[in-house]
Short mmCIF file of C-alpha atoms and ligand atoms in Angstrom, two decimals:
data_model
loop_
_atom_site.label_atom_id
_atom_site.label_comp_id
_atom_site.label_asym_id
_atom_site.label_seq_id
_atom_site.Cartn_x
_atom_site.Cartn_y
_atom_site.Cartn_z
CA UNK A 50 138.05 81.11 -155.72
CA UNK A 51 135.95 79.75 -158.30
CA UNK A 52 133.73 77.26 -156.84
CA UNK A 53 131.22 75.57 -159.24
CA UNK A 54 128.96 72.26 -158.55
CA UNK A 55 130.13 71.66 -155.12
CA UNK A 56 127.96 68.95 -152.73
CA UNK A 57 130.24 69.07 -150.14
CA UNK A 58 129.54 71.21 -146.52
CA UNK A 59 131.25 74.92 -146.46
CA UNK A 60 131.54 76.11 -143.16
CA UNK A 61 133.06 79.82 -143.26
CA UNK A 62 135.25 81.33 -139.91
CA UNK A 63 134.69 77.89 -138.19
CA UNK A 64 135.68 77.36 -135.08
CA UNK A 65 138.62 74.37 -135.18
CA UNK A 66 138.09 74.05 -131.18
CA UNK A 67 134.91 70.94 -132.18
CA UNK A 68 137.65 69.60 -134.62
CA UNK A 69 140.44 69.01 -131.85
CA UNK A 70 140.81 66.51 -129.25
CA UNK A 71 141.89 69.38 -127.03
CA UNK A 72 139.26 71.00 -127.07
CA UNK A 73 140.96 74.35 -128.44
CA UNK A 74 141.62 76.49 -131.56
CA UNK A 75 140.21 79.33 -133.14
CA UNK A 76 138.83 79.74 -136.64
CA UNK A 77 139.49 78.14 -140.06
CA UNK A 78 139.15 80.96 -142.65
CA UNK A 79 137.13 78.21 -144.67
CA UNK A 80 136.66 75.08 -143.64
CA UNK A 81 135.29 72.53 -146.02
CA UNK A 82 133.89 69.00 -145.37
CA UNK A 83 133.98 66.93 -148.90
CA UNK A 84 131.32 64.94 -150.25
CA UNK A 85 133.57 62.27 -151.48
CA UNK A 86 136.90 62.21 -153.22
CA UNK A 87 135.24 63.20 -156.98
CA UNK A 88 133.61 66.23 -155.35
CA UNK A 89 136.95 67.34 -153.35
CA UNK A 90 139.06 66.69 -156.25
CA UNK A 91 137.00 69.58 -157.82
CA UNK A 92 137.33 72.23 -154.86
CA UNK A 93 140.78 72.21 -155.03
CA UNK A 94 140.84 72.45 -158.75
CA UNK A 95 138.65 75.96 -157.82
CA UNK A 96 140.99 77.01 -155.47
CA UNK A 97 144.34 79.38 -155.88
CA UNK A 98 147.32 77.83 -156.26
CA UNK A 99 148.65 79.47 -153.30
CA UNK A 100 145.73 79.01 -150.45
CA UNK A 101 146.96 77.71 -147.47
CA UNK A 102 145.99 74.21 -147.18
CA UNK A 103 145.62 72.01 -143.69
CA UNK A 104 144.22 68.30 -143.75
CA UNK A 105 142.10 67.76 -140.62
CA UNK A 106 141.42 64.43 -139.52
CA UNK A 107 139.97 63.49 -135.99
CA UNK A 108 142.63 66.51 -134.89
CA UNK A 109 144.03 64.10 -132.47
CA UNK A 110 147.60 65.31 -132.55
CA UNK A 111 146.62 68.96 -133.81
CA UNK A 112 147.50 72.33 -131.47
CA UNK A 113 145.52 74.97 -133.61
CA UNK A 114 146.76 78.36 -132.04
CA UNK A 115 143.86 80.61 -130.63
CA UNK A 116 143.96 82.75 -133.55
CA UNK A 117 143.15 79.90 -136.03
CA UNK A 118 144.67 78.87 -139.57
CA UNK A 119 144.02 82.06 -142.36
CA UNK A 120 143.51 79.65 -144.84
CA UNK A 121 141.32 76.33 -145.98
CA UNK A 122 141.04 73.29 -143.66
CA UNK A 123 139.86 70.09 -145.40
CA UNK A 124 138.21 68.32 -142.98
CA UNK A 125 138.07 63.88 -143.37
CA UNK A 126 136.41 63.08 -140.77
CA UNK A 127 133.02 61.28 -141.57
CA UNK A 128 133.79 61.92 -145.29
CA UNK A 129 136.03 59.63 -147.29
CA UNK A 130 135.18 56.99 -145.18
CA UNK A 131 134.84 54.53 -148.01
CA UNK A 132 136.38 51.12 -147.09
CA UNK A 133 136.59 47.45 -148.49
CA UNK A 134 138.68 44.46 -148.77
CA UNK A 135 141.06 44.18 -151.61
CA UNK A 136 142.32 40.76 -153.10
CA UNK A 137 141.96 38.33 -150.37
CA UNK A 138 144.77 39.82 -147.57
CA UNK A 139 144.20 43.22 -147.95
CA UNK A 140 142.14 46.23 -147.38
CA UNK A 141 141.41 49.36 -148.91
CA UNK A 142 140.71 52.52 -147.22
CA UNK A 143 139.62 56.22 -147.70
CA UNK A 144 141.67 59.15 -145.70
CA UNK A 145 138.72 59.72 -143.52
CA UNK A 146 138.40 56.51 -141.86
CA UNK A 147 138.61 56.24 -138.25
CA UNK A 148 141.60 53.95 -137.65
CA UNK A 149 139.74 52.10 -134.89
CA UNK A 150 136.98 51.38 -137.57
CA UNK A 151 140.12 49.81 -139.69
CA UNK A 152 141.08 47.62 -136.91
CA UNK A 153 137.65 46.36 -136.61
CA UNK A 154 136.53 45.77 -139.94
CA UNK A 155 140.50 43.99 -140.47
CA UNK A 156 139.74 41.90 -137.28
CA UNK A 157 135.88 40.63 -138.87
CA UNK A 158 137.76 39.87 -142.01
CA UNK A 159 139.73 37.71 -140.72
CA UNK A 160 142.20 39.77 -141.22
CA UNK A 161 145.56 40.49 -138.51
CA UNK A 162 148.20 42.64 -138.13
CA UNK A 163 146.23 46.08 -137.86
CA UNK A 164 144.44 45.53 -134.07
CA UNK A 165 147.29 48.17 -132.58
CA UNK A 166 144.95 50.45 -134.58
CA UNK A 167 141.98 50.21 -132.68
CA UNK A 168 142.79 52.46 -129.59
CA UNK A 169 144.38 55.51 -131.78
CA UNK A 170 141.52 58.00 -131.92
CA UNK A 171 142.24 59.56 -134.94
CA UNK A 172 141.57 59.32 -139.12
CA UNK A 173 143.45 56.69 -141.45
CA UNK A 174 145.15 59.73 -143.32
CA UNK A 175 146.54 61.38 -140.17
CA UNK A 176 148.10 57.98 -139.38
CA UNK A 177 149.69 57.79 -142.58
CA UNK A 178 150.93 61.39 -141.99
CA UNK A 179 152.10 60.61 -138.58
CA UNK A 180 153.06 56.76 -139.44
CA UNK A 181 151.01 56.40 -135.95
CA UNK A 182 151.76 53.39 -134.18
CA UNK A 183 151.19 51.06 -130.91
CA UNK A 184 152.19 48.17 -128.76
CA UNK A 185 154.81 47.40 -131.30
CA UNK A 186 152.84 48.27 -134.38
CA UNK A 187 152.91 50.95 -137.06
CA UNK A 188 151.61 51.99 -140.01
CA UNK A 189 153.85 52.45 -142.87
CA UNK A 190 155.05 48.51 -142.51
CA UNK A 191 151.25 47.85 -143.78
CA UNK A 192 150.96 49.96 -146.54
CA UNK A 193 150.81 48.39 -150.14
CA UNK A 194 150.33 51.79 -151.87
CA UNK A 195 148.86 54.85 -151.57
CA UNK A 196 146.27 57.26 -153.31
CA UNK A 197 147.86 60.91 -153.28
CA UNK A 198 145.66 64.06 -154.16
CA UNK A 199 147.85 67.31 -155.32
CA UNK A 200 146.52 71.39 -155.23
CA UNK A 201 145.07 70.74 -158.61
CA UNK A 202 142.62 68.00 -157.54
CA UNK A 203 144.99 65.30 -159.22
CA UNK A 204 145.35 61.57 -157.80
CA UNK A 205 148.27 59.72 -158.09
CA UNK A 206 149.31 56.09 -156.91
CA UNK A 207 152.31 56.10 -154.92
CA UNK A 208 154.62 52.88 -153.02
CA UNK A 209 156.16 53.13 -149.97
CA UNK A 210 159.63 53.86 -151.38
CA UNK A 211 158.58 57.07 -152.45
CA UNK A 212 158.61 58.48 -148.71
CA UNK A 213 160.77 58.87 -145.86
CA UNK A 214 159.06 57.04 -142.79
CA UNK A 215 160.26 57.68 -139.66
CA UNK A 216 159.24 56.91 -136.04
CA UNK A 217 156.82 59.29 -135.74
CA UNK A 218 157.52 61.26 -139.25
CA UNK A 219 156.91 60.92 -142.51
CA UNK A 220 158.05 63.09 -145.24
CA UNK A 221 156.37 62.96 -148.44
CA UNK A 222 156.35 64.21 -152.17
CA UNK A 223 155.82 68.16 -151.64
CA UNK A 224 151.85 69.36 -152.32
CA UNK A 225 150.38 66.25 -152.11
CA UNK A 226 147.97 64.41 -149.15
CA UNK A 227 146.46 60.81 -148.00
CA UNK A 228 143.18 60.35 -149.92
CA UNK A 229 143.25 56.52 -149.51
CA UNK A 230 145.60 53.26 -148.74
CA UNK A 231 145.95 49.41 -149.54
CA UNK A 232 146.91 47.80 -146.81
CA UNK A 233 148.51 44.45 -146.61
CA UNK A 234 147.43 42.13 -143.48
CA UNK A 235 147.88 38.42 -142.57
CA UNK A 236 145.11 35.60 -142.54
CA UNK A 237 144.07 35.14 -139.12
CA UNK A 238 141.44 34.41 -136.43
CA UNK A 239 138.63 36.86 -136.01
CA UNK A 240 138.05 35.97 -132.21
CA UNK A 241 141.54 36.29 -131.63
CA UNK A 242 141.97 39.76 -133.25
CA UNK A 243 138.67 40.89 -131.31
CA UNK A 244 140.69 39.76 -128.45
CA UNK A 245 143.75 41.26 -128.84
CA UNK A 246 141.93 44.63 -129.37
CA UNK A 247 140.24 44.61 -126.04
CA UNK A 248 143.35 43.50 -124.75
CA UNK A 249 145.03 46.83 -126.06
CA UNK A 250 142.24 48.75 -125.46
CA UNK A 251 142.24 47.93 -121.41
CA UNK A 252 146.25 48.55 -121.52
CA UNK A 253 145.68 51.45 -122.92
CA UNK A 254 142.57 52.94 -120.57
CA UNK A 255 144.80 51.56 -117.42
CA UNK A 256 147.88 53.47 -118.36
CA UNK A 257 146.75 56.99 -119.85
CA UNK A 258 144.34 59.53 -119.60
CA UNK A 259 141.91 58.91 -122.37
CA UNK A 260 138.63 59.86 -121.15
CA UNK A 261 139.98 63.83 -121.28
CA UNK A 262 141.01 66.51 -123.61
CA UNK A 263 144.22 65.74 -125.01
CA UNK A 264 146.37 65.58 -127.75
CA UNK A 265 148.14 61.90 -127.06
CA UNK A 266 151.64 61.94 -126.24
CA UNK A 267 152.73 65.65 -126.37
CA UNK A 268 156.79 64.45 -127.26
CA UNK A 269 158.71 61.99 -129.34
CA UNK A 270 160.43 59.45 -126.96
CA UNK A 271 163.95 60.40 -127.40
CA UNK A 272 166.26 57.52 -128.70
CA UNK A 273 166.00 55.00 -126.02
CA UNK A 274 163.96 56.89 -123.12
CA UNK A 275 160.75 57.57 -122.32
CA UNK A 276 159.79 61.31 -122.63
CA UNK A 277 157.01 60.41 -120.19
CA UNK A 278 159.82 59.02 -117.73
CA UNK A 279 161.93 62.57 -117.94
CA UNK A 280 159.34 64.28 -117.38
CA UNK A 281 158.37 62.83 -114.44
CA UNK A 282 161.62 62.85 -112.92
CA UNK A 283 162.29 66.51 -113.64
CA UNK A 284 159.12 66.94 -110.77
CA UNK A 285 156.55 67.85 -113.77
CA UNK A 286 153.78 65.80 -113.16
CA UNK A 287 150.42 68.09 -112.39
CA UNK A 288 152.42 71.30 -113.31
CA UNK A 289 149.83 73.67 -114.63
CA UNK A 290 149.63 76.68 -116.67
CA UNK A 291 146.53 78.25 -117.20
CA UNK A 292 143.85 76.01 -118.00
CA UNK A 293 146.53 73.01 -119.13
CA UNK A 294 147.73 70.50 -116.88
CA UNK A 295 150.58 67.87 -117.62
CA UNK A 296 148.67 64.50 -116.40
CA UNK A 297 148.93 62.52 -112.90
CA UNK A 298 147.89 59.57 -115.18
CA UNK A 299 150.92 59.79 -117.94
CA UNK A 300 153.30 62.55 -117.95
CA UNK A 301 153.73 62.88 -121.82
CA UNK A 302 149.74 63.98 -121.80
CA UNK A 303 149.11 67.54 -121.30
CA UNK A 304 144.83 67.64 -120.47
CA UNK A 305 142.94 70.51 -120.49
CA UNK A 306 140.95 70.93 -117.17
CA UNK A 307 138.02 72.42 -119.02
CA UNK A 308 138.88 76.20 -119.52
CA UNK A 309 142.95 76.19 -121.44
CA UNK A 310 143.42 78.39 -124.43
CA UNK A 311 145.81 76.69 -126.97
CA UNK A 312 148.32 79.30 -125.56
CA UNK A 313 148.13 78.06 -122.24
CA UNK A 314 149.26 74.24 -123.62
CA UNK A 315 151.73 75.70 -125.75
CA UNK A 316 153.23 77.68 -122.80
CA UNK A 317 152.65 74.94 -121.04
CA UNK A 318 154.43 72.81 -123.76
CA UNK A 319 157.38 74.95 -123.26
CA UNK A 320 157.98 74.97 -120.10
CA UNK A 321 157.94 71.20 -119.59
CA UNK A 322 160.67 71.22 -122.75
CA UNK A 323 162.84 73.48 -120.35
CA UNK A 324 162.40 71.74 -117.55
CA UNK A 325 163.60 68.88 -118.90
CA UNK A 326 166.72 70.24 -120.67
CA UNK A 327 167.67 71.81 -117.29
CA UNK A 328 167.06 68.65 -115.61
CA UNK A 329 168.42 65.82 -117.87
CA UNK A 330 169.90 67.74 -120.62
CA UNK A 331 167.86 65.68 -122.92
CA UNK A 332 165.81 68.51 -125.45
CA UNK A 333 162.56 67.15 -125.93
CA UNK A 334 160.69 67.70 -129.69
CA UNK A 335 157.29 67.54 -129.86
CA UNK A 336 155.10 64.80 -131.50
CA UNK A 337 152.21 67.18 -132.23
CA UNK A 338 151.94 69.40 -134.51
CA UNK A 339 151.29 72.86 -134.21
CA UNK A 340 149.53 75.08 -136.84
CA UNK A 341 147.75 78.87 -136.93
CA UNK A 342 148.79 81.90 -135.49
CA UNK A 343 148.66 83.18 -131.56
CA UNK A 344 146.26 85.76 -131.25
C1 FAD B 73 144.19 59.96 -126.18
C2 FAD B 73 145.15 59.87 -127.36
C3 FAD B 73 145.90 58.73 -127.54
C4 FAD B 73 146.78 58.63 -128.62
N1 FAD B 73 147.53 57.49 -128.78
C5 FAD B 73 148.36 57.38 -129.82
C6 FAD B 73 149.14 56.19 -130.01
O1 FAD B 73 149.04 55.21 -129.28
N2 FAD B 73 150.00 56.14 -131.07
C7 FAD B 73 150.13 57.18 -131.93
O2 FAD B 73 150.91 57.08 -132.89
N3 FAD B 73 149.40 58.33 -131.78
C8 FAD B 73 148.53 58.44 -130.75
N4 FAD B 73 147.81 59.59 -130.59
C9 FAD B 73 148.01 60.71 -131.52
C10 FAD B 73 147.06 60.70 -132.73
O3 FAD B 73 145.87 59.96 -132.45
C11 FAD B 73 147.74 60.11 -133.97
O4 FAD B 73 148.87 60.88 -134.35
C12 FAD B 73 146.78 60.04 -135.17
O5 FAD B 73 147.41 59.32 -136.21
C13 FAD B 73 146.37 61.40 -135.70
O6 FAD B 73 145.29 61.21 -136.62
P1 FAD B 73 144.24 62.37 -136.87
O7 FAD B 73 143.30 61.92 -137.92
O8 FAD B 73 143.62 62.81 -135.58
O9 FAD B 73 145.19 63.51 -137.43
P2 FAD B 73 145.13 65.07 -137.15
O10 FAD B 73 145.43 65.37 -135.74
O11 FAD B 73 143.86 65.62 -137.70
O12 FAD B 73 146.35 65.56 -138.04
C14 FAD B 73 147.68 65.21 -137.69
C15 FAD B 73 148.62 65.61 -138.84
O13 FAD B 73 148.33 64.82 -139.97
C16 FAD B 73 147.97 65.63 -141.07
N5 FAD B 73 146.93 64.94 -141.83
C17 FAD B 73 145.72 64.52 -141.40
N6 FAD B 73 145.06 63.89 -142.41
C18 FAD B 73 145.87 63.93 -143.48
C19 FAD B 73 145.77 63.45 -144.83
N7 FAD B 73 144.67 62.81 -145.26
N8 FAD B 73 146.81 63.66 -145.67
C20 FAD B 73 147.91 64.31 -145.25
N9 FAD B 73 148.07 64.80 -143.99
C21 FAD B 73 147.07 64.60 -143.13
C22 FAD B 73 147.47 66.93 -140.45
O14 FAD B 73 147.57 68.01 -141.35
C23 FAD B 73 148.42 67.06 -139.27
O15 FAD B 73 149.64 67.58 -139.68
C24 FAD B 73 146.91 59.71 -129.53
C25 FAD B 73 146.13 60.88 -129.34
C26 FAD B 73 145.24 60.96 -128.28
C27 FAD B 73 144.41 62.20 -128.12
#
């Protein structure tokens, strides 16, 4: 690697475990935490062509096996957090922002349609990746354009119609992430968005789990069903493994009690999968994603 004027934070053999809502994960060979989008264009312009690369936001849907990702993790959070309004009904946001921070600074605009956003705990960019979504909102049906950055540090401008958006799934142009989006919202009422977001906010604290280690809702709903609902009726509900526990609260969440390994959830993960099969013949795929190696 050549690295030359850096200002960003290098953090070698981190642990990923303070980087995941799960509390779990072992080391990132290199994990690097950008100044701001000028100064991470130019690490990856130092870096091989062939380093493995993983974007880290808030790691709220992110397993990292025990034995951690052998290769760079570019960590958002707190970084390109760089945020503003753009012509009179939009907004314009940096990869790193915390999506409830978009909701709120939408909302004090005077600016609705994003509120949903305010109760998913993660980064603007992993929403985009995930096309993350709420109470009957998503992402990708706000999005003007995007800012892409490729392996050579180069940013492109990029519409909707160039990806495949999905519940749940989005596939993009190969080699490329989220560095920033313009979103498109509706004139509206401030008090009323503020509103509406502690409305969501209390449906959200009454029905799940969110006070503890988790990773959100561990499977995609299958076409009309709940994976939360066949879950529970296969008899899953406080089935442990290990340090993991599928939660009492909301079946889809699998908490860890304090001590789980990423092992133990992904065991864990398993087992619930083949329960359900056996139960309801219904094969369950998982919303999270997985990344690293077992140890
Ligand atoms: C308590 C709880 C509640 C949740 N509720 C919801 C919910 O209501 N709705 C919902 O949709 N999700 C929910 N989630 C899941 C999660 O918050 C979302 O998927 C969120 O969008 C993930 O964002 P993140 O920044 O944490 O991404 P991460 O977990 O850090 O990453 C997720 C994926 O996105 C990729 N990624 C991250 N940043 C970028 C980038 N800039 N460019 C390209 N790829 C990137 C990562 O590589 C990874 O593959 C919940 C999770 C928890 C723990």
């Amino acid at each position: 690697m050549d690295i030359g004027e850096l200002r960003g934070e290098m953090l070698w053999d981190e642990s990923l475990a303070g980087y995941t809502s799960w509390r779990v994960g072992g080391p990132a060979k290199l994990l690097y935490r950008p100044a701001d989008r000028a100064d991470l264009a130019n690490f990856l312009r130092g870096l091989d062509a062939d380093e493995p690369l993983l974007w880290l936001g808030l790691g709220s849907n992110l397993l990292v096996r025990d034995g951690g990702f052998p290769g760079v993790v570019i960590a958002t959070r707190g970084r390109l957090d760089v945020m503003r309004r753009d012509g009179t009904q939009g907004i314009y946001a940096e990869a790193g922002c915390a999506c409830a921070k978009v909701a709120r600074f939408a909302a004090g605009a005077g600016l609705v349609g994003a509120e949903f956003l305010a109760g998913i705990p993660g980064t603007l960019g992993g929403a985009l990746a995930m096309n993350a979504g709420a109470f009957g909102g998503e992402t990708w049906p706000l999005v003007r354009s995007v800012e892409m950055l490729d392996h050579r540090g180069e940013v492109s401008v990029r519409r909707p119609e160039d990806f495949e958006v999905a519940y749940r799934q989005v596939k993009g142009p190969d080699g490329e992430w989220f560095l920033a989006a313009n979103l498109a919202l509706e004139h509206g009422d401030t008090a009323q968005a503020k509103a509406r977001i502690r409305s969501l906010l209390d449906r959200r604290s009454a029905t799940q789990p969110t006070g503890l280690p988790s990773g959100g809702s561990t499977f995609r709903n299958p076409p009309g069903d709940h994976a939360a609902r066949l879950i529970e009726a296969a008899g899953l509900k406080g089935m442990a493994m290990g340090g993991a526990r599928v939660s009492e609260k909301h079946a889809n969440f699998i908490i860890n009690t304090g001590d789980a390994s990423a092992a133990d959830i992904e065991d864990l993960i398993e087992q619930v999968r083949d329960r359900v099969q056996q139960h309801s013949g219904v094969r369950l795929s998982t919303e999270v994603h997985r990344v690293g190696e077992r140890l």
